[in-house]
Coordinates of C-alpha atoms and ligand atoms in Angstrom, one line a residue:
M1 CA -34.4 6.0 -40.6
G2 CA -37.4 3.8 -39.9
D3 CA -36.0 2.9 -36.5
Q4 CA -35.3 6.5 -35.7
A5 CA -38.8 7.6 -36.6
M6 CA -40.3 4.8 -34.4
R7 CA -38.1 5.5 -31.5
R8 CA -39.7 6.5 -28.2
I9 CA -37.8 7.5 -25.1
L10 CA -39.2 7.4 -21.7
Q11 CA -37.0 8.7 -18.8
A12 CA -37.0 6.0 -16.1
G13 CA -35.0 7.4 -13.2
E14 CA -35.2 10.8 -11.5
T15 CA -32.0 12.1 -13.1
F16 CA -31.1 9.5 -15.8
A17 CA -31.9 6.2 -17.4
A18 CA -34.4 5.6 -20.2
I19 CA -36.6 3.0 -21.7
V20 CA -36.2 3.1 -25.4
S21 CA -38.8 1.5 -27.6
G22 CA -39.1 1.1 -31.4
V23 CA -35.6 -0.1 -32.0
N24 CA -35.0 -3.7 -33.2
L25 CA -31.3 -4.5 -32.9
A26 CA -31.7 -7.8 -34.7
H27 CA -31.6 -5.6 -37.8
S28 CA -28.2 -4.0 -37.9
L29 CA -28.7 -0.2 -37.4
D30 CA -27.3 2.0 -40.1
A31 CA -24.8 4.6 -39.2
D32 CA -27.4 7.4 -38.6
A33 CA -29.7 5.2 -36.6
F34 CA -26.8 4.0 -34.4
A35 CA -25.5 7.5 -34.0
G36 CA -29.0 8.4 -32.7
L37 CA -28.9 5.5 -30.3
L38 CA -25.4 6.5 -29.1
E39 CA -26.6 10.0 -28.4
T40 CA -29.5 8.7 -26.3
F41 CA -27.1 6.4 -24.5
Y42 CA -24.7 9.3 -23.6
R43 CA -27.6 11.5 -22.6
Y44 CA -29.3 9.0 -20.3
R45 CA -26.3 6.9 -19.2
V46 CA -28.4 3.8 -18.8
I47 CA -30.8 2.7 -21.6
C48 CA -33.2 -0.3 -21.8
L49 CA -34.3 -1.5 -25.2
R50 CA -37.3 -3.8 -24.7
G51 CA -38.4 -6.8 -26.7
Q52 CA -35.1 -7.7 -28.3
K53 CA -34.4 -11.1 -29.8
L54 CA -30.6 -11.5 -30.0
S55 CA -28.4 -14.5 -30.5
P56 CA -25.1 -14.3 -28.6
R57 CA -23.4 -13.4 -31.9
Q58 CA -25.9 -10.6 -32.6
L59 CA -25.4 -9.3 -29.0
A60 CA -21.6 -9.2 -29.5
D61 CA -22.1 -7.4 -32.9
V62 CA -24.1 -4.7 -31.2
A63 CA -21.6 -4.5 -28.3
R64 CA -18.7 -4.0 -30.8
R65 CA -20.3 -0.8 -31.9
F66 CA -19.8 0.6 -28.4
G67 CA -16.1 -0.3 -28.1
E68 CA -13.5 -3.0 -28.5
L69 CA -14.5 -6.5 -27.1
E70 CA -12.2 -8.9 -25.4
D71 CA -12.6 -12.5 -24.1
Y72 CA -13.6 -12.5 -20.4
H73 CA -10.5 -12.7 -18.3
L74 CA -11.8 -15.3 -15.8
A75 CA -13.0 -17.4 -18.8
D76 CA -15.9 -19.1 -17.1
Y77 CA -19.4 -19.6 -18.5
M78 CA -18.6 -18.1 -21.8
I79 CA -20.6 -19.0 -24.9
P80 CA -18.3 -21.5 -26.6
D81 CA -18.4 -19.9 -30.1
V82 CA -18.7 -16.3 -28.8
P83 CA -16.2 -16.0 -26.0
Q84 CA -17.0 -12.3 -25.4
V85 CA -20.4 -13.2 -24.2
R86 CA -20.8 -14.5 -20.7
V87 CA -23.8 -16.3 -19.2
L88 CA -25.2 -15.2 -15.8
S89 CA -27.6 -17.9 -14.6
N90 CA -28.7 -19.9 -11.6
E91 CA -30.0 -22.7 -13.8
I92 CA -28.5 -26.0 -13.0
V93 CA -28.4 -28.7 -15.7
N94 CA -27.2 -32.2 -14.9
G95 CA -26.0 -31.1 -11.6
K96 CA -23.9 -28.3 -13.1
N97 CA -24.2 -24.6 -13.0
T98 CA -24.8 -23.1 -16.5
G99 CA -23.7 -19.6 -15.7
A100 CA -22.2 -17.3 -13.1
V101 CA -24.3 -17.0 -9.9
N102 CA -24.5 -13.9 -7.7
A103 CA -22.4 -11.8 -10.0
G104 CA -22.0 -8.2 -9.1
M105 CA -24.1 -8.0 -5.9
Y106 CA -22.3 -4.9 -4.7
W107 CA -21.9 -1.4 -6.0
H108 CA -19.3 -1.3 -8.8
S109 CA -18.4 -0.2 -12.2
D110 CA -17.3 -2.9 -14.6
L111 CA -13.6 -3.7 -15.0
S112 CA -12.6 -0.7 -12.9
Y113 CA -9.6 -2.7 -11.7
R114 CA -8.2 -2.6 -15.2
P115 CA -6.0 0.1 -16.8
Q116 CA -8.7 0.3 -19.4
P117 CA -12.1 -0.4 -17.8
A118 CA -15.3 -1.2 -19.5
G119 CA -17.0 1.7 -21.3
A120 CA -20.4 0.2 -22.0
T121 CA -21.8 -3.1 -20.6
L122 CA -24.7 -4.8 -22.4
L123 CA -26.9 -7.1 -20.3
Y124 CA -29.6 -9.0 -22.0
G125 CA -32.4 -10.7 -20.1
I126 CA -33.4 -14.1 -21.4
T127 CA -35.3 -15.6 -18.4
C128 CA -36.3 -13.1 -15.6
P129 CA -37.7 -13.8 -12.2
A130 CA -41.3 -12.6 -11.6
E131 CA -40.0 -10.8 -8.5
G132 CA -36.6 -9.7 -7.3
G133 CA -33.4 -9.8 -9.2
N134 CA -33.5 -6.1 -10.2
T135 CA -30.4 -4.3 -11.2
L136 CA -29.8 -1.0 -9.4
F137 CA -28.0 1.9 -11.1
A138 CA -26.6 5.0 -9.5
D139 CA -26.1 8.3 -11.5
M140 CA -22.6 9.4 -10.7
V141 CA -22.9 12.6 -12.7
A142 CA -25.9 13.8 -10.7
A143 CA -24.2 12.6 -7.4
Y144 CA -21.1 14.6 -8.2
A145 CA -23.1 17.7 -9.0
A146 CA -25.0 17.4 -5.8
L147 CA -22.0 17.1 -3.5
P148 CA -21.4 19.9 -1.0
D149 CA -18.8 22.4 -2.3
D150 CA -16.4 21.5 0.5
M151 CA -16.5 17.8 -0.4
R152 CA -16.0 18.5 -4.0
K153 CA -12.9 20.6 -3.1
R154 CA -11.7 17.9 -0.7
I155 CA -11.8 15.2 -3.4
T156 CA -10.4 17.2 -6.3
G157 CA -7.2 15.6 -7.6
L158 CA -7.6 12.4 -5.5
A159 CA -7.3 8.9 -6.9
T160 CA -8.2 5.5 -5.6
V161 CA -6.5 2.1 -6.0
R162 CA -8.6 -0.6 -7.6
D163 CA -7.7 -4.1 -6.7
R164 CA -9.6 -7.1 -8.1
S165 CA -8.6 -9.3 -5.1
Y166 CA -9.4 -6.7 -2.4
R167 CA -12.8 -8.0 -1.5
Y168 CA -13.2 -10.8 -4.1
S169 CA -13.7 -13.7 -1.6
E170 CA -16.2 -11.7 0.4
F171 CA -18.4 -11.0 -2.7
Y172 CA -17.8 -14.5 -4.2
P173 CA -17.7 -16.9 -1.2
N174 CA -18.8 -19.8 -3.4
R175 CA -16.1 -19.3 -6.1
P176 CA -12.6 -20.6 -5.8
P177 CA -10.3 -17.8 -4.7
L178 CA -8.4 -16.0 -7.4
T179 CA -5.2 -17.8 -8.2
D180 CA -1.8 -16.2 -8.1
A181 CA -1.8 -16.2 -11.9
Q182 CA -5.2 -14.5 -12.0
K183 CA -4.1 -11.9 -9.5
A184 CA -0.9 -11.3 -11.5
A185 CA -2.9 -10.8 -14.7
V186 CA -4.8 -7.9 -13.1
P187 CA -2.5 -6.1 -10.7
P188 CA -3.9 -3.1 -8.8
V189 CA -4.4 0.1 -10.7
T190 CA -4.8 3.7 -9.7
H191 CA -7.7 5.7 -11.2
P192 CA -9.0 9.3 -10.6
L193 CA -11.7 9.6 -8.0
V194 CA -13.5 12.1 -10.2
R195 CA -13.4 11.4 -13.9
V196 CA -14.4 13.3 -17.0
H197 CA -16.6 11.6 -19.5
P198 CA -14.5 11.2 -22.7
V199 CA -17.5 12.2 -25.0
T200 CA -19.8 14.4 -23.0
G201 CA -17.2 16.1 -20.8
E202 CA -19.4 15.6 -17.8
K203 CA -17.7 15.1 -14.4
A204 CA -18.7 12.1 -12.4
L205 CA -17.7 10.4 -9.2
Y206 CA -15.7 7.2 -9.9
V207 CA -15.6 5.3 -6.6
S208 CA -17.1 2.4 -4.8
A209 CA -16.3 0.8 -1.5
G210 CA -16.3 -2.7 -3.0
S211 CA -13.6 -1.9 -5.5
C212 CA -11.4 0.8 -4.0
S213 CA -8.9 -0.5 -1.5
H214 CA -7.4 2.9 -0.5
I215 CA -6.6 6.5 -1.5
P216 CA -2.9 7.0 -2.3
G217 CA -1.3 9.6 0.0
M218 CA -4.0 9.2 2.6
D219 CA -4.1 7.1 5.7
V220 CA -5.8 3.8 4.7
A221 CA -8.6 3.9 7.3
E222 CA -9.3 7.5 6.6
G223 CA -9.4 6.8 2.8
R224 CA -11.8 3.9 3.2
K225 CA -14.0 6.1 5.4
L226 CA -14.1 8.7 2.6
I227 CA -14.7 6.1 0.0
A228 CA -17.6 4.6 2.0
E229 CA -19.1 8.1 2.6
L230 CA -19.0 8.9 -1.1
E231 CA -20.6 5.6 -2.1
A232 CA -23.3 6.1 0.5
F233 CA -24.0 9.6 -0.9
A234 CA -24.1 8.5 -4.5
T235 CA -26.4 5.6 -3.9
Q236 CA -29.1 7.5 -2.1
P237 CA -32.5 6.7 -3.7
R238 CA -32.6 10.1 -5.5
F239 CA -29.7 9.0 -7.6
V240 CA -30.7 5.4 -8.1
Y241 CA -32.8 3.7 -10.8
S242 CA -33.9 0.2 -10.1
H243 CA -34.4 -1.9 -13.3
T244 CA -37.1 -4.5 -13.2
W245 CA -36.3 -7.1 -15.8
Q246 CA -38.5 -8.4 -18.5
P247 CA -37.4 -11.1 -21.0
G248 CA -36.0 -9.4 -24.1
D249 CA -34.7 -6.4 -22.2
L250 CA -31.3 -5.2 -23.4
V251 CA -29.9 -2.8 -20.8
I252 CA -26.8 -0.9 -21.8
W253 CA -25.0 1.2 -19.2
D254 CA -22.1 3.6 -19.3
N255 CA -19.5 2.5 -16.7
C256 CA -17.7 5.8 -16.9
V257 CA -20.6 7.6 -15.1
T258 CA -22.7 5.0 -13.3
L259 CA -22.4 2.3 -10.7
H260 CA -24.6 -0.8 -10.6
C261 CA -25.5 -3.5 -8.2
A262 CA -27.3 -6.8 -8.7
T263 CA -30.0 -7.6 -6.1
P264 CA -31.1 -11.0 -4.8
F265 CA -34.1 -13.1 -5.8
D266 CA -35.6 -16.5 -4.8
M267 CA -33.2 -18.9 -6.5
Q268 CA -35.3 -22.0 -5.5
K269 CA -38.3 -20.5 -7.2
Y270 CA -37.0 -18.7 -10.2
I271 CA -34.5 -18.9 -13.0
R272 CA -32.7 -15.7 -13.9
K273 CA -30.6 -16.1 -17.1
M274 CA -28.8 -13.2 -18.8
H275 CA -26.2 -12.8 -21.5
R276 CA -23.6 -10.0 -21.0
V277 CA -20.9 -8.3 -22.9
Q278 CA -18.6 -5.5 -22.0
A279 CA -17.0 -3.1 -24.5
L280 CA -13.8 -1.4 -23.4
G281 CA -13.7 2.3 -22.8
G282 CA -10.6 4.5 -22.6
T283 CA -8.3 5.2 -19.7
P284 CA -10.3 7.2 -17.1
L285 CA -9.6 10.9 -17.5
P286 CA -9.1 12.9 -14.3
A287 CA -11.3 15.9 -13.7
Ligands
LIG1 O1 -27.0 -9.4 -12.9 C1 -27.0 -8.2 -12.7 O2 -28.1 -7.6 -12.4 C2 -25.8 -7.3 -12.9 C3 -24.5 -8.1 -12.8 C4 -23.3 -7.3 -13.1 O3 -22.7 -6.7 -12.3 C5 -22.9 -7.2 -14.5 O4 -23.4 -7.9 -15.4 O5 -21.9 -6.4 -14.8
LIG2 FE1 -21.1 -5.5 -13.2

């Protein structure tokens, strides 16, 4: 229990998020130590473990303890021997991009357009800009709890349709458009607008304007207005933690109960290079 005894937890956001120190993931955690880390993860929803030194394979091994891994469906910028690990980077080598650029610069929850979205995502900072390039996180449990009663009633039992292609070319103008085969591989899915966390039982908003095309049974424009209103509510500063990256940070977030959004930085001046893995969660449970 050496790691356990050493562990220090510092809450980083107003309602959630924590910086955890004293854990070295390069040494595989035993069952008790991992259970302790998992408890901290569920409690804070976003955790950052500083000062990690992880090869892509070690990163995938840690991720596998959070859920099942799969190869990334767009299959670009994967680590050749570890196809579950994807590179995010603006570094150009021999005139070629070495990683995905501008990924996730809108509020979203990973793989929410899939029947079985991501549970945990692990993002590992290798090279981090001296300024900018923060990742924002929104606490969807706190946001749900703070909703006015009439709004909570209004959204009870509602769902949203998630469509990978809905605003893809708007968010990724520099990428080739999704092909018909890619679209067919991820057809739209319907998920509850309020979900219950499978482990903690907490209720959370599960919605974002960039991922939800409409609300079934509601006029499309009216549904989009409600979706935008809920996102704006949930991403108010009081529910948001902004993570400033240091090399060696491993940030792990719970996609069931948080949204996140990458922010810009000066790409001419700085390199930002990260490795990421996502572990699948279950089918979202309606509240
Ligand atoms: O690069 C970031 O800050 C976050 C990108 C993102 O959305 C992700 O890795 O899931
Ligand atoms: Fe993301």
